Tab-separated table of C-alpha atoms in Angstrom:
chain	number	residue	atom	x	y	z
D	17	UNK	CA	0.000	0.000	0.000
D	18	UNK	CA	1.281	3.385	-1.157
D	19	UNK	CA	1.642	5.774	1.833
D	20	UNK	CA	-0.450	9.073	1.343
D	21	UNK	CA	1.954	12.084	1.487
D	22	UNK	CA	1.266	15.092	3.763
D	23	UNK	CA	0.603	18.563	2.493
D	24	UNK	CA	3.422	19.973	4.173
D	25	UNK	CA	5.421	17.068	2.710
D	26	UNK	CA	4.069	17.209	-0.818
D	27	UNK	CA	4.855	21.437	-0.655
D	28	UNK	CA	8.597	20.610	0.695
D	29	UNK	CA	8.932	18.332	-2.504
D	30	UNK	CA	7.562	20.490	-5.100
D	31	UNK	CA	10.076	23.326	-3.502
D	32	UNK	CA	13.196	21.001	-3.582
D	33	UNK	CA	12.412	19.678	-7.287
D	34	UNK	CA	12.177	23.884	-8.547
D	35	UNK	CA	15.272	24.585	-8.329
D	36	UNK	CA	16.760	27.554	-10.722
D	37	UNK	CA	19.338	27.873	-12.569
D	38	UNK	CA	22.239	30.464	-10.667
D	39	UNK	CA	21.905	33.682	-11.828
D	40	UNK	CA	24.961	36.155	-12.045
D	41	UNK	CA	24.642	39.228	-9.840
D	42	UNK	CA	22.960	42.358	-11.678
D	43	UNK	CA	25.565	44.941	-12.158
D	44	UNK	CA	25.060	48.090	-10.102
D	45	UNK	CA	26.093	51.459	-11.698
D	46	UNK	CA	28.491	53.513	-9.756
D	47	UNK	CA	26.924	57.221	-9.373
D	48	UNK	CA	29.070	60.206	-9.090
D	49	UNK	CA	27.582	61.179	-5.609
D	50	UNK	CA	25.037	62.946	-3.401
D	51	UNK	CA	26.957	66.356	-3.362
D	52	UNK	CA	29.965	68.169	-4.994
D	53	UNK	CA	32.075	67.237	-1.718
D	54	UNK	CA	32.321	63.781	-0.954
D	55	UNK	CA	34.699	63.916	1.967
D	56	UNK	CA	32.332	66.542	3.721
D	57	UNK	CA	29.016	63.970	2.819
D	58	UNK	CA	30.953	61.482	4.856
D	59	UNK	CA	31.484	63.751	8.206
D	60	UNK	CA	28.370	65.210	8.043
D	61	UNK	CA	26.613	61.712	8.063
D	62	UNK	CA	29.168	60.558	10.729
D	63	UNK	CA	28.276	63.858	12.574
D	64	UNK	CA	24.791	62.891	12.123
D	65	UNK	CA	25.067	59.303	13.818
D	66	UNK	CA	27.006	61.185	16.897
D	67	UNK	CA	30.975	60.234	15.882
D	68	UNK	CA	33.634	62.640	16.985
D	69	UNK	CA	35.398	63.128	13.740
D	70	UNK	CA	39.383	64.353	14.270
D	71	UNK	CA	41.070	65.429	11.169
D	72	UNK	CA	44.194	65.284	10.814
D	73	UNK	CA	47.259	66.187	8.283
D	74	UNK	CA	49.461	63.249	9.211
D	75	UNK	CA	48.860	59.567	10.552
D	76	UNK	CA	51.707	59.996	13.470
D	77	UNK	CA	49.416	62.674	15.347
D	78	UNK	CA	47.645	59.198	16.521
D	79	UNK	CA	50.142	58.707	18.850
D	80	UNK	CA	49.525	61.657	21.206
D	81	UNK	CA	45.839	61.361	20.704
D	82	UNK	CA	46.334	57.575	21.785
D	83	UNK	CA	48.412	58.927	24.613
D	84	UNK	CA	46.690	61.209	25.681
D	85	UNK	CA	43.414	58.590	26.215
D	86	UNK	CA	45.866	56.594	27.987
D	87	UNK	CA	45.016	58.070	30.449
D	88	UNK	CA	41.338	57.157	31.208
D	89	UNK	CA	42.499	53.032	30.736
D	90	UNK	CA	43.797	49.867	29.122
D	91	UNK	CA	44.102	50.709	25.391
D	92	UNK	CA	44.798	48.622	22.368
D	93	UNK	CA	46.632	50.002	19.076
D	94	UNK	CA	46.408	47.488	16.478
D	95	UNK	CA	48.278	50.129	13.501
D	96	UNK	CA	51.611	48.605	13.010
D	97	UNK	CA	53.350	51.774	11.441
D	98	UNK	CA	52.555	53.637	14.530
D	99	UNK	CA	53.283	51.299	16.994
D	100	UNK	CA	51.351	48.142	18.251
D	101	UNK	CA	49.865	47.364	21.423
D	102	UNK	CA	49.751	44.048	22.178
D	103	UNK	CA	46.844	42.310	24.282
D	104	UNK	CA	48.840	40.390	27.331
D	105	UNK	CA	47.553	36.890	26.769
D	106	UNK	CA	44.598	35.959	28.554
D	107	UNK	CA	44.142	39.744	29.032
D	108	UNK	CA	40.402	40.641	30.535
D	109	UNK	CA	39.297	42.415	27.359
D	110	UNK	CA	35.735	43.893	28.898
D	111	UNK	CA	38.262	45.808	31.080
D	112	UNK	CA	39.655	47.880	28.003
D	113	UNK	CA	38.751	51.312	27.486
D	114	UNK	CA	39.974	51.832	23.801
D	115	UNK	CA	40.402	49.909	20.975
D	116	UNK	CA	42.062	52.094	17.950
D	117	UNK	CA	41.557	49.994	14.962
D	118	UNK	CA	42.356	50.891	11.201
D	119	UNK	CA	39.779	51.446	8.482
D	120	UNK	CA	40.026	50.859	5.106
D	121	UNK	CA	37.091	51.684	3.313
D	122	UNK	CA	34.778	54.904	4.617
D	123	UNK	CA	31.077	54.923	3.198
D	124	UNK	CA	29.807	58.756	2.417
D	125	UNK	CA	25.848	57.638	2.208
D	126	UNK	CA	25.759	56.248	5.483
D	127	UNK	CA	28.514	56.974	7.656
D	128	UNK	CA	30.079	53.247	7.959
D	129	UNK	CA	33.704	52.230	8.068
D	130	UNK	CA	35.063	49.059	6.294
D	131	UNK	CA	36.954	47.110	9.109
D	132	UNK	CA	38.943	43.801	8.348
D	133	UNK	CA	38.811	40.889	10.674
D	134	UNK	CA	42.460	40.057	9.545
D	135	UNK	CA	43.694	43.052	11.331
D	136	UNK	CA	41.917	42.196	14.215
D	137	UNK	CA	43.625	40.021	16.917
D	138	UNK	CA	40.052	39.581	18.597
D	139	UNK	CA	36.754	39.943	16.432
D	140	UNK	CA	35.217	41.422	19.445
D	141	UNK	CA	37.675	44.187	20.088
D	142	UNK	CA	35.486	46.258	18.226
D	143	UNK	CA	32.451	45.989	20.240
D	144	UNK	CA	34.016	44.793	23.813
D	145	UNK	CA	35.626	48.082	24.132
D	146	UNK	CA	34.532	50.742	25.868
D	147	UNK	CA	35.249	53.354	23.806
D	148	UNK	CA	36.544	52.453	19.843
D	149	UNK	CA	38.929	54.800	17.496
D	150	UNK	CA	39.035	54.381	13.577
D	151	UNK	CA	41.924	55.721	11.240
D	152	UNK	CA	40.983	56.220	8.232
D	153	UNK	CA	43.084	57.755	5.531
D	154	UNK	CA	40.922	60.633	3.638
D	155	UNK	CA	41.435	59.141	-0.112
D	156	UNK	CA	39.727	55.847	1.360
D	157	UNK	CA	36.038	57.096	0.922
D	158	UNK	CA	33.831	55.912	-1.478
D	159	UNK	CA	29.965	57.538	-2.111
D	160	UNK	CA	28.056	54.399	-1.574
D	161	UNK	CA	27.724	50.782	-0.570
D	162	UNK	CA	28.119	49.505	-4.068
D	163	UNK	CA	31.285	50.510	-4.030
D	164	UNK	CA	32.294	49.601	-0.738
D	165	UNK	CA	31.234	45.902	-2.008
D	166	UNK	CA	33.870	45.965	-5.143
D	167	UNK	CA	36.626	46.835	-3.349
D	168	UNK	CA	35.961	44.659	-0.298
D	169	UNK	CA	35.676	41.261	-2.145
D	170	UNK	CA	33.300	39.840	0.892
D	171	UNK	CA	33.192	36.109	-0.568
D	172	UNK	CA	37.588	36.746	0.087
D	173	UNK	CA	37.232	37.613	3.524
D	174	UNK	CA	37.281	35.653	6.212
D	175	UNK	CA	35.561	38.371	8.920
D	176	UNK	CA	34.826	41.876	8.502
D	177	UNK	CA	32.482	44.428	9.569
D	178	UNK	CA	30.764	47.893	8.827
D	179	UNK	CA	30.984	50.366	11.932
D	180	UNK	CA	28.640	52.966	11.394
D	181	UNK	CA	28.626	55.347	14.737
D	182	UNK	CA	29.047	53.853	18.419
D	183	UNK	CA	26.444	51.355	19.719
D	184	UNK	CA	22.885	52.694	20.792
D	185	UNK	CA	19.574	51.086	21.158
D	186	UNK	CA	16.251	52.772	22.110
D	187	UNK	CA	13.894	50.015	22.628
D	188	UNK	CA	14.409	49.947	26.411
D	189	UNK	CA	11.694	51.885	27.762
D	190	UNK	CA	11.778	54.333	24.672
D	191	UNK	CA	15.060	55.889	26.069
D	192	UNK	CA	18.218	55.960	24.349
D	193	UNK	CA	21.005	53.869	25.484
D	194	UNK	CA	24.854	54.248	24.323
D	195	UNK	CA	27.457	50.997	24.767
D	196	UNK	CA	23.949	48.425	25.356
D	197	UNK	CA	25.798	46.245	22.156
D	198	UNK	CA	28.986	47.553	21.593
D	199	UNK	CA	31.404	50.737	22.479
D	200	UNK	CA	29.964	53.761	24.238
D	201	UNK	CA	31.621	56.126	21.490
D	202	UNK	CA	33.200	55.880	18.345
D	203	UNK	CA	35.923	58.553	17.093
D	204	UNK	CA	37.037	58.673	14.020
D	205	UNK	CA	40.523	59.585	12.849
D	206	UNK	CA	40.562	61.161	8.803
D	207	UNK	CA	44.239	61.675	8.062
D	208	UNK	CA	46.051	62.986	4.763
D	209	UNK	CA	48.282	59.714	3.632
D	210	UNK	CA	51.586	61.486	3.531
């Protein structure tokens, strides 16, 4: 006796046996921008998601900003032409108070920053900090996320991740809460590359 098939079953079938043929990605045209100024686009949407921006003329004034937030805790410098700071082993990392990581890609539209895993000792070093720096040279910023995508390659990496702005969540009791998923602040660092 042939066994009846359920509905679900005979849906879960049909589903399996439709399967299409792979379809290339569409291509996305590149547009010239949202305004004549790129660079300003980008801190004005990074203002806008409540970022303290520091500009700067050369890369090596990160190392008396760094020292100077020294000062407030454990930091982490993970920038090897400035000087590393290396995690202790088995180093408490929720008792860090800045992480300074380097960007490579900034995103005008939104305000996000390209970060790669692989220069990342820790994935979480990004979000387990209390307060998180990005360097970012000024010729890395792009207009959109299209672009972003190209020059990322995300089926190549291993880990990365878009920072857009420190962590904040309002769904507590409708009232805004900094550092609930992540770091308390986010500065970014926009040097000229020398």
């Amino acid at each position: 006796m042939k066994k009846k098939m359920s509905s679900k079953s005979k849906i879960l079938t049909a589903i399996a046996a439709a399967k299409a043929a792979p379809q290339p990605l569409p291509k996305m045209n590149n547009y010239a921008g949202l305004s004549e100024d790129k660079c300003q686009y980008f801190l004005d949407a990074l203002e806008g998601l409540g970022v303290e921006v520091i500009m700067a003329n050369h890369k090596q004034e990160l190392v008396s900003l760094i020292k100077q937030r020294s000062v407030e805790g454990p930091v982490y410098c993970g920038i090897k032409d400035i000087g590393v700071t290396a995690l202790a082993e088995g180093q408490d990392l929720s008792s860090l108070n800045l992480a300074v990581v380097e960007g490579k890609w900034g995103v005008a539209e939104n305000g996000a920053i390209w970060v790669e895993g692989d220069d990342l000792p820790h994935r979480a070093l990004t979000a387990i900090a209390t307060n998180l720096m990005i360097a970012l040279p000024s010729d890395r910023i792009l207009w959109n996320m299209h672009e972003a995508y190209q020059k990322i390659a995300p089926q190549q990496q291993g880990y990365g991740v878009f920072i857009s702005g420190p962590s904040k969540t309002a769904d507590i009791e409708q009232s805004l809460v900094k550092g609930a998923h992540g770091a308390k602040s986010l500065t970014v660092f926009i040097y000229n590359k020398e």
